[in-house]
Short mmCIF file of C-alpha atoms in Angstrom, two decimals:
data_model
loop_
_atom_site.label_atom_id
_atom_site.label_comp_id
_atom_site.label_asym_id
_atom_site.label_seq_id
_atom_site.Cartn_x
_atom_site.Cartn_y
_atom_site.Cartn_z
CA UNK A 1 -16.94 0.14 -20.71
CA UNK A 2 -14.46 -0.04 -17.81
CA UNK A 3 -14.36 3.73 -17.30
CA UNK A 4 -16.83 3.45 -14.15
CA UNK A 5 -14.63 4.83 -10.93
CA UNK A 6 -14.52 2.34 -7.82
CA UNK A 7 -13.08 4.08 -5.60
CA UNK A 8 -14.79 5.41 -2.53
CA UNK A 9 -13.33 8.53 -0.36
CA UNK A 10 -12.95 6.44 2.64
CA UNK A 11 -11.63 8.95 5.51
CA UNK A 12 -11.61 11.47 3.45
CA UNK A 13 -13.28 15.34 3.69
CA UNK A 14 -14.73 16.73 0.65
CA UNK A 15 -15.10 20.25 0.68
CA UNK A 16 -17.47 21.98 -1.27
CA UNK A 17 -18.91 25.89 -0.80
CA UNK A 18 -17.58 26.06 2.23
CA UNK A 19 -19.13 22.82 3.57
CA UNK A 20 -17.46 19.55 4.65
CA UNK A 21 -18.48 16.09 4.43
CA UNK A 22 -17.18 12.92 5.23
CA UNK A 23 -18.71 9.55 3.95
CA UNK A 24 -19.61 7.08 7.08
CA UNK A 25 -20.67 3.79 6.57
CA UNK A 26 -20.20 -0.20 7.29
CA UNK A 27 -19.62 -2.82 4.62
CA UNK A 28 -22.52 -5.70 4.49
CA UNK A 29 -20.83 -8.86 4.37
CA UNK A 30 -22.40 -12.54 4.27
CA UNK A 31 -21.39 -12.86 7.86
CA UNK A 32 -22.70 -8.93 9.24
CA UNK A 33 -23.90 -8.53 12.12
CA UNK A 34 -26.20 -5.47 12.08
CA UNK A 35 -25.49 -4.08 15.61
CA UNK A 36 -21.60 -3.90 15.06
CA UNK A 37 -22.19 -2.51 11.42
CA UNK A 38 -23.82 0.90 13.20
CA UNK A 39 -21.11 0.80 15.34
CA UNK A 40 -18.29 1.13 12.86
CA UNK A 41 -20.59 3.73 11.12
CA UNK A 42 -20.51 5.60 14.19
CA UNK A 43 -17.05 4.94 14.34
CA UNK A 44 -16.45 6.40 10.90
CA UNK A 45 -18.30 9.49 11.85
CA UNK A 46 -16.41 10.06 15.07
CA UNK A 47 -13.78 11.05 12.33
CA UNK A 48 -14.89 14.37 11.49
CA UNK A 49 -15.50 15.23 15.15
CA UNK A 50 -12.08 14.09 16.30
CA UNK A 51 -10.29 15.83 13.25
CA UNK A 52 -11.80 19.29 14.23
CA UNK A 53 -11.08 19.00 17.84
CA UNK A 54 -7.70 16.98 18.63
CA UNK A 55 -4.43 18.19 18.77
CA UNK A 56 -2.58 18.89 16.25
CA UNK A 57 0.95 18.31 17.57
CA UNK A 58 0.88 14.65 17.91
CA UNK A 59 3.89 12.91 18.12
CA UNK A 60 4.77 10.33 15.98
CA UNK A 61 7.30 6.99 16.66
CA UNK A 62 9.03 8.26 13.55
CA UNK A 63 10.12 11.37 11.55
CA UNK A 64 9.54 12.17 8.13
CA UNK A 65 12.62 14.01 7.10
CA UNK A 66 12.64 15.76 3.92
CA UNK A 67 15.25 15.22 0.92
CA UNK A 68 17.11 18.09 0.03
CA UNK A 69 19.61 18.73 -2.97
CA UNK A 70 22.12 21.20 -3.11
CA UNK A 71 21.38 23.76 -6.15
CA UNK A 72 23.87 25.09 -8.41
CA UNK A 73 21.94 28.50 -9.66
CA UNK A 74 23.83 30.65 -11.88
CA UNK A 75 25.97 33.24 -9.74
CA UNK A 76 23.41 36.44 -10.75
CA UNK A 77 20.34 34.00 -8.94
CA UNK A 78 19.60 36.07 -5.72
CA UNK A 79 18.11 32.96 -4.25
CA UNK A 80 20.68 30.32 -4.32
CA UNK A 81 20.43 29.82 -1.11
CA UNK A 82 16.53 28.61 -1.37
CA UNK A 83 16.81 24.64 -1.24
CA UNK A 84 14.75 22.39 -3.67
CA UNK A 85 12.65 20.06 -1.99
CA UNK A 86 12.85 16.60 -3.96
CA UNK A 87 10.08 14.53 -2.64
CA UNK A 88 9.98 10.77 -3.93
CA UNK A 89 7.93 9.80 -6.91
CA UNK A 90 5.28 7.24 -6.39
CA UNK A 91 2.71 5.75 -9.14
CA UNK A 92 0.39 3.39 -7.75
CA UNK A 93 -1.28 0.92 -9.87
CA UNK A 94 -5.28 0.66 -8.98
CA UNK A 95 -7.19 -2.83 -9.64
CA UNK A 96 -10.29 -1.11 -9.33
CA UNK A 97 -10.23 -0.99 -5.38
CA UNK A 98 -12.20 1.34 -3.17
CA UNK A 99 -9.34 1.65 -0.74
CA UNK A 100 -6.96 3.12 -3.71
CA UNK A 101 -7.27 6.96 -2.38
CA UNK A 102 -7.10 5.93 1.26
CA UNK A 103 -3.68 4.43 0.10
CA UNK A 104 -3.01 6.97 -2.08
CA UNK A 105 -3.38 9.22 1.10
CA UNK A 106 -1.48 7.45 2.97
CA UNK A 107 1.69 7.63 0.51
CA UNK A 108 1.24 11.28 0.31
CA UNK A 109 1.80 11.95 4.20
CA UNK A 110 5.33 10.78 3.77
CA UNK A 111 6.01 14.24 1.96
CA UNK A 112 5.81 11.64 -1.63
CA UNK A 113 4.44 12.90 -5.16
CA UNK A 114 1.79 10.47 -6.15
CA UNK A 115 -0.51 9.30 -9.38
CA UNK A 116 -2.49 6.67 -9.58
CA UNK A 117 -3.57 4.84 -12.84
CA UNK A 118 -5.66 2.18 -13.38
CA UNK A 119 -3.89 -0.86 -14.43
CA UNK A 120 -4.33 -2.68 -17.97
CA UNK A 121 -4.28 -0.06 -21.03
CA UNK A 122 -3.85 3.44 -19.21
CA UNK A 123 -0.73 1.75 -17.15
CA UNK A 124 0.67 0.27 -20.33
CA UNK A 125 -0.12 4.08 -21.90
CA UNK A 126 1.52 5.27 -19.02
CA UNK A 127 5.02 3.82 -19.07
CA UNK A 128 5.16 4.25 -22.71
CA UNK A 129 4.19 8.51 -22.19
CA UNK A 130 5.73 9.41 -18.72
CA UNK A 131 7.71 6.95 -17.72
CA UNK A 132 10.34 5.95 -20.45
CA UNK A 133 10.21 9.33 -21.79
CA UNK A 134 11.04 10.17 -18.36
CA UNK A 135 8.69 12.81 -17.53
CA UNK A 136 7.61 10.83 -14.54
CA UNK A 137 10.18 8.01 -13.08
CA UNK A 138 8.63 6.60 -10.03
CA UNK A 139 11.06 5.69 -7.30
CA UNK A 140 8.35 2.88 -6.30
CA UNK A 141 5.48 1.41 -7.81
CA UNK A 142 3.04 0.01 -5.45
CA UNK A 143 0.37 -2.58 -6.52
CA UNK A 144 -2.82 -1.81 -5.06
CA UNK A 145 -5.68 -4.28 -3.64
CA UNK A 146 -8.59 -5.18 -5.76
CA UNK A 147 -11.51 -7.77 -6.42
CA UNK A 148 -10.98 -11.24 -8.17
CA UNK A 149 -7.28 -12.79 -9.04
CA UNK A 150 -4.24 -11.24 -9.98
CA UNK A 151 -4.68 -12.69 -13.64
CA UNK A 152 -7.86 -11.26 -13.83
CA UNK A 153 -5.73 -7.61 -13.93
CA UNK A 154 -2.53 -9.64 -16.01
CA UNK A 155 -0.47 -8.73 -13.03
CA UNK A 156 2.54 -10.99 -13.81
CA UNK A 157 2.88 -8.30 -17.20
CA UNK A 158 2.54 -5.48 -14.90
CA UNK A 159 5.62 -6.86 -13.00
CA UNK A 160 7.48 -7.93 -16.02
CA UNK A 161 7.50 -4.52 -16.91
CA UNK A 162 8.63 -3.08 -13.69
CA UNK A 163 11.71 -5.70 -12.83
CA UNK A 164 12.59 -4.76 -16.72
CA UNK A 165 12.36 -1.29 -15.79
CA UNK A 166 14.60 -2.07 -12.29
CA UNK A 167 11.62 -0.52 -10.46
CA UNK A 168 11.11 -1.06 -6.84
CA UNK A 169 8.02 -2.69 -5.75
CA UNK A 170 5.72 -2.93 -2.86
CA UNK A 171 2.68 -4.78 -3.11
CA UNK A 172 -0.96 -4.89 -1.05
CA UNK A 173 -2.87 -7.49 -0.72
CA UNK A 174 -4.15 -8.41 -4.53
CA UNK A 175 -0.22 -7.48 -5.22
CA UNK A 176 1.15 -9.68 -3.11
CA UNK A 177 -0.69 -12.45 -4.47
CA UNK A 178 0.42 -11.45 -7.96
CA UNK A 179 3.73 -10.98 -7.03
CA UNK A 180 3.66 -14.95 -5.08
CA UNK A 181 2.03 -16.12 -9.06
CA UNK A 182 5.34 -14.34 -10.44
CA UNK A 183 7.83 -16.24 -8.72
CA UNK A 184 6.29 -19.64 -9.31
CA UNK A 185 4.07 -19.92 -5.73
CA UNK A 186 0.39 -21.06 -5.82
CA UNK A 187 -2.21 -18.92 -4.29
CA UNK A 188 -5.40 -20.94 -2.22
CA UNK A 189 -8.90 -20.35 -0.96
CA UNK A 190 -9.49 -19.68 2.22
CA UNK A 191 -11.83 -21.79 4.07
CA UNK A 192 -13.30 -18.68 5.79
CA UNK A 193 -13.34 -15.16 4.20
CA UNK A 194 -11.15 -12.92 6.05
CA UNK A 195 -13.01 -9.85 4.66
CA UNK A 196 -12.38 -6.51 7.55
CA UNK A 197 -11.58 -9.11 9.74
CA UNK A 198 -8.64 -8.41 12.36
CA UNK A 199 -5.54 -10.53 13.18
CA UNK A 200 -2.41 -10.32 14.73
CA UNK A 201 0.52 -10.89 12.50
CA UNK A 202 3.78 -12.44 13.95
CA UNK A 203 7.09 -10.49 12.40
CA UNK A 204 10.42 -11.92 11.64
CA UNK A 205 13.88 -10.19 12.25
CA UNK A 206 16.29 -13.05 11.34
CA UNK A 207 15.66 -12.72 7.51
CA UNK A 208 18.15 -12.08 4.65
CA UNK A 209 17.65 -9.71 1.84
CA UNK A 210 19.49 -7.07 0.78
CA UNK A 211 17.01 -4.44 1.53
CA UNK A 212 15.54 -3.17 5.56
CA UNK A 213 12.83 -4.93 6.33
CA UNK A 214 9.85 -3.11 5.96
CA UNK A 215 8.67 -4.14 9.38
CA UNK A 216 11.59 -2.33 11.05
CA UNK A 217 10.92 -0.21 14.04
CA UNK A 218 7.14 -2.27 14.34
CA UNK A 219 6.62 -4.93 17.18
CA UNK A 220 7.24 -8.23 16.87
CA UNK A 221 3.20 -8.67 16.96
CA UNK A 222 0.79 -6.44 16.18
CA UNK A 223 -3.12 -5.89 14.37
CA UNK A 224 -3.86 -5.70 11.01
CA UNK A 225 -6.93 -4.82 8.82
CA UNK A 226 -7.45 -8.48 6.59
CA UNK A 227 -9.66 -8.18 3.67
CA UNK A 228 -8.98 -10.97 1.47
CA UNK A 229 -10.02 -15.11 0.36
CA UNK A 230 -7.03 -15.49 -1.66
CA UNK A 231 -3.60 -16.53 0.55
CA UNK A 232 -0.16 -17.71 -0.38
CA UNK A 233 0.36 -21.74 -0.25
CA UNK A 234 3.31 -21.91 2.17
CA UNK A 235 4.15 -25.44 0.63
CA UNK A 236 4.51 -24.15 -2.48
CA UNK A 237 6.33 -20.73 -1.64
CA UNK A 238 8.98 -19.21 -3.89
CA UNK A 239 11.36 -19.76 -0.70
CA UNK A 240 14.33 -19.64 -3.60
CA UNK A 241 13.60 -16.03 -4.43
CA UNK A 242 11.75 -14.48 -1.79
CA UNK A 243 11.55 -14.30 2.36
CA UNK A 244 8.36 -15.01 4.41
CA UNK A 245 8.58 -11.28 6.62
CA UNK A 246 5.17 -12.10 8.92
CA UNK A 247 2.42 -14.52 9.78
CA UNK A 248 -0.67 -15.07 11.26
CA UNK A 249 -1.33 -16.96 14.50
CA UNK A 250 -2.81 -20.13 12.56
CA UNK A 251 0.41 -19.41 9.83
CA UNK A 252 -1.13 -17.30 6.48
CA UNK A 253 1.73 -15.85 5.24
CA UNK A 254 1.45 -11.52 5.42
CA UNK A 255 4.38 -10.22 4.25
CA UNK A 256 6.93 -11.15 1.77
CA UNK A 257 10.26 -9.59 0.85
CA UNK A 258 12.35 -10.57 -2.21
CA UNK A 259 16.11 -12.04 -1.50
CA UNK A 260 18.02 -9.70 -3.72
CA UNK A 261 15.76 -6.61 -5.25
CA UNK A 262 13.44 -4.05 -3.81
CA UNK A 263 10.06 -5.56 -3.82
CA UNK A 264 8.06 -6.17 -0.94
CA UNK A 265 4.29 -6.87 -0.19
CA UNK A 266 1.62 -7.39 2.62
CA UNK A 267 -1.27 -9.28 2.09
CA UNK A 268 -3.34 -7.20 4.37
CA UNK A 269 -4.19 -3.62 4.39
CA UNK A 270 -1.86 -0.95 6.20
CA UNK A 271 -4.55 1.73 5.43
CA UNK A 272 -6.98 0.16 6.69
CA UNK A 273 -8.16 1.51 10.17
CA UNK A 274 -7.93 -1.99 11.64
CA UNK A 275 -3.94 -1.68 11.45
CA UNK A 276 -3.12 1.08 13.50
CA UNK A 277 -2.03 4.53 11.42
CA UNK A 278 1.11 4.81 13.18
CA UNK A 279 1.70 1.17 12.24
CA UNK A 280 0.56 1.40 8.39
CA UNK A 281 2.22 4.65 7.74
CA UNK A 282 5.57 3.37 8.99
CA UNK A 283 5.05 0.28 6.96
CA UNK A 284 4.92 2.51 3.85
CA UNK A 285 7.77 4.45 5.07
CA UNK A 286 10.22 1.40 5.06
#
């Protein structure tokens, strides 16, 4: 009935009575190879280990500086001098991905306030209860991965609904290829799978958009985590609207940025542990 949950709790401790347990395993693919499948179980598991003994004060390329707003408490309010933290509001749109809380997770070390909702009816439900009633008014929507085709999940509605809204936008992987469909590109096939495959993408600098690229302070080159068979056609990219931000070696378009308003997208995965943390989470960041 569409309720069943597909997320997985990749990288992620669950604690119960005292007792904590991390899932570790490998994905079987058409193209596994058994020996390097233990190997990035082990991998996994080497987690849990390294979370328990490293050290905690590891510095970072970047800072993640909190907002602050001035209050204005009535002059009897003994604490007026307390700040109010106002973190950024995030709702991020799941296409039934099992990466959704590792990205979720992600977000939420950037000091944001996130909710997820599955897309279709409960994201319709969603703008319609929380968001134009204003209870919750994301200052970004990101479009998550997922199985399939972005019309399989209507996506071009989805972002109808967000430009009407003047939402910002940041897409990964399935939501960059919705976002290509909604400004007139054409998505292909890849002749090989690039499902947790690695690759180094190729950033651009000389680009013009009205927003900071969400590549700055990254190399020029770096790995990423690839886990898709869908790619943007360059022949037929939106080049009027949007900005090609990174490539591949052989030329598959990885990033995108739009000309004028705040929507961005990767097609690969910056939660995935083939991009680097320190790489993904500054991603988000921008």
């Amino acid at each position: 009935d569409g309720t069943l949950n597909t997320g997985l709790t990749l990288r992620t401790i669950c604690i119960q009575d005292g007792i904590a347990e991390v899932r570790a395993g490998a994905t079987l693919l058409y193209d596994s190879n058994p020996n390097a499948e233990e190997l990035e179980t082990e991998l996994k598991a080497s987690a849990m280990i390294d979370a328990v003994i490293r050290d905690d004060n590891i510095d970072l390329p970047f800072s993640v500086k909190k907002n602050y707003k001035d209050n204005s408490y009535s002059n009897n309010n003994q604490h007026n001098d307390v700040p109010i933290v106002i973190k950024k509001k995030v709702l991020l749109v799941d296409h039934e991905d099992s990466f959704v809380h590792t990205l979720a997770n992600y977000i939420r070390q950037l000091d944001t306030e996130v909710i997820t909702c599955r897309s279709g009816n409960n994201f319709k439900n969603f703008l319609a209860t929380q968001v134009d009633t204003g209870l919750f008014v994301p200052d970004l929507v990101v479009l998550s991965p997922g199985p399939g085709n972005p019309t399989d999940f209507n996506l071009k509605d989805t972002i109808n609904q967000l430009i009407n809204r003047k939402i910002p936008i940041f897409g990964v992987c399935l939501g960059l290829q919705g976002l290509i469909e909604y400004f007139n590109g054409e998505l292909n096939i890849l002749n090989y799978p690039m499902h947790g495959k690695s690759s180094t993408i190729k950033t651009y600098s000389n680009i013009e958009t009205n927003s900071i690229s969400i590549f700055n302070g990254l190399p020029n080159e770096f790995q990423i985590g690839r886990y898709h068979s869908l790619y943007a056609n360059k022949l037929k990219f939106p080049s009027n609207e949007l900005v090609i931000l990174g490539e591949t070696n052989d030329e598959c378009i990885m990033a995108i940025q739009h000309k004028k308003y705040p929507i961005a997208a990767v097609q690969f995965h910056p939660e995935s542990i083939l991009t680097l943390p320190i790489n993904g989470l500054l991603i988000i960041k921008n």
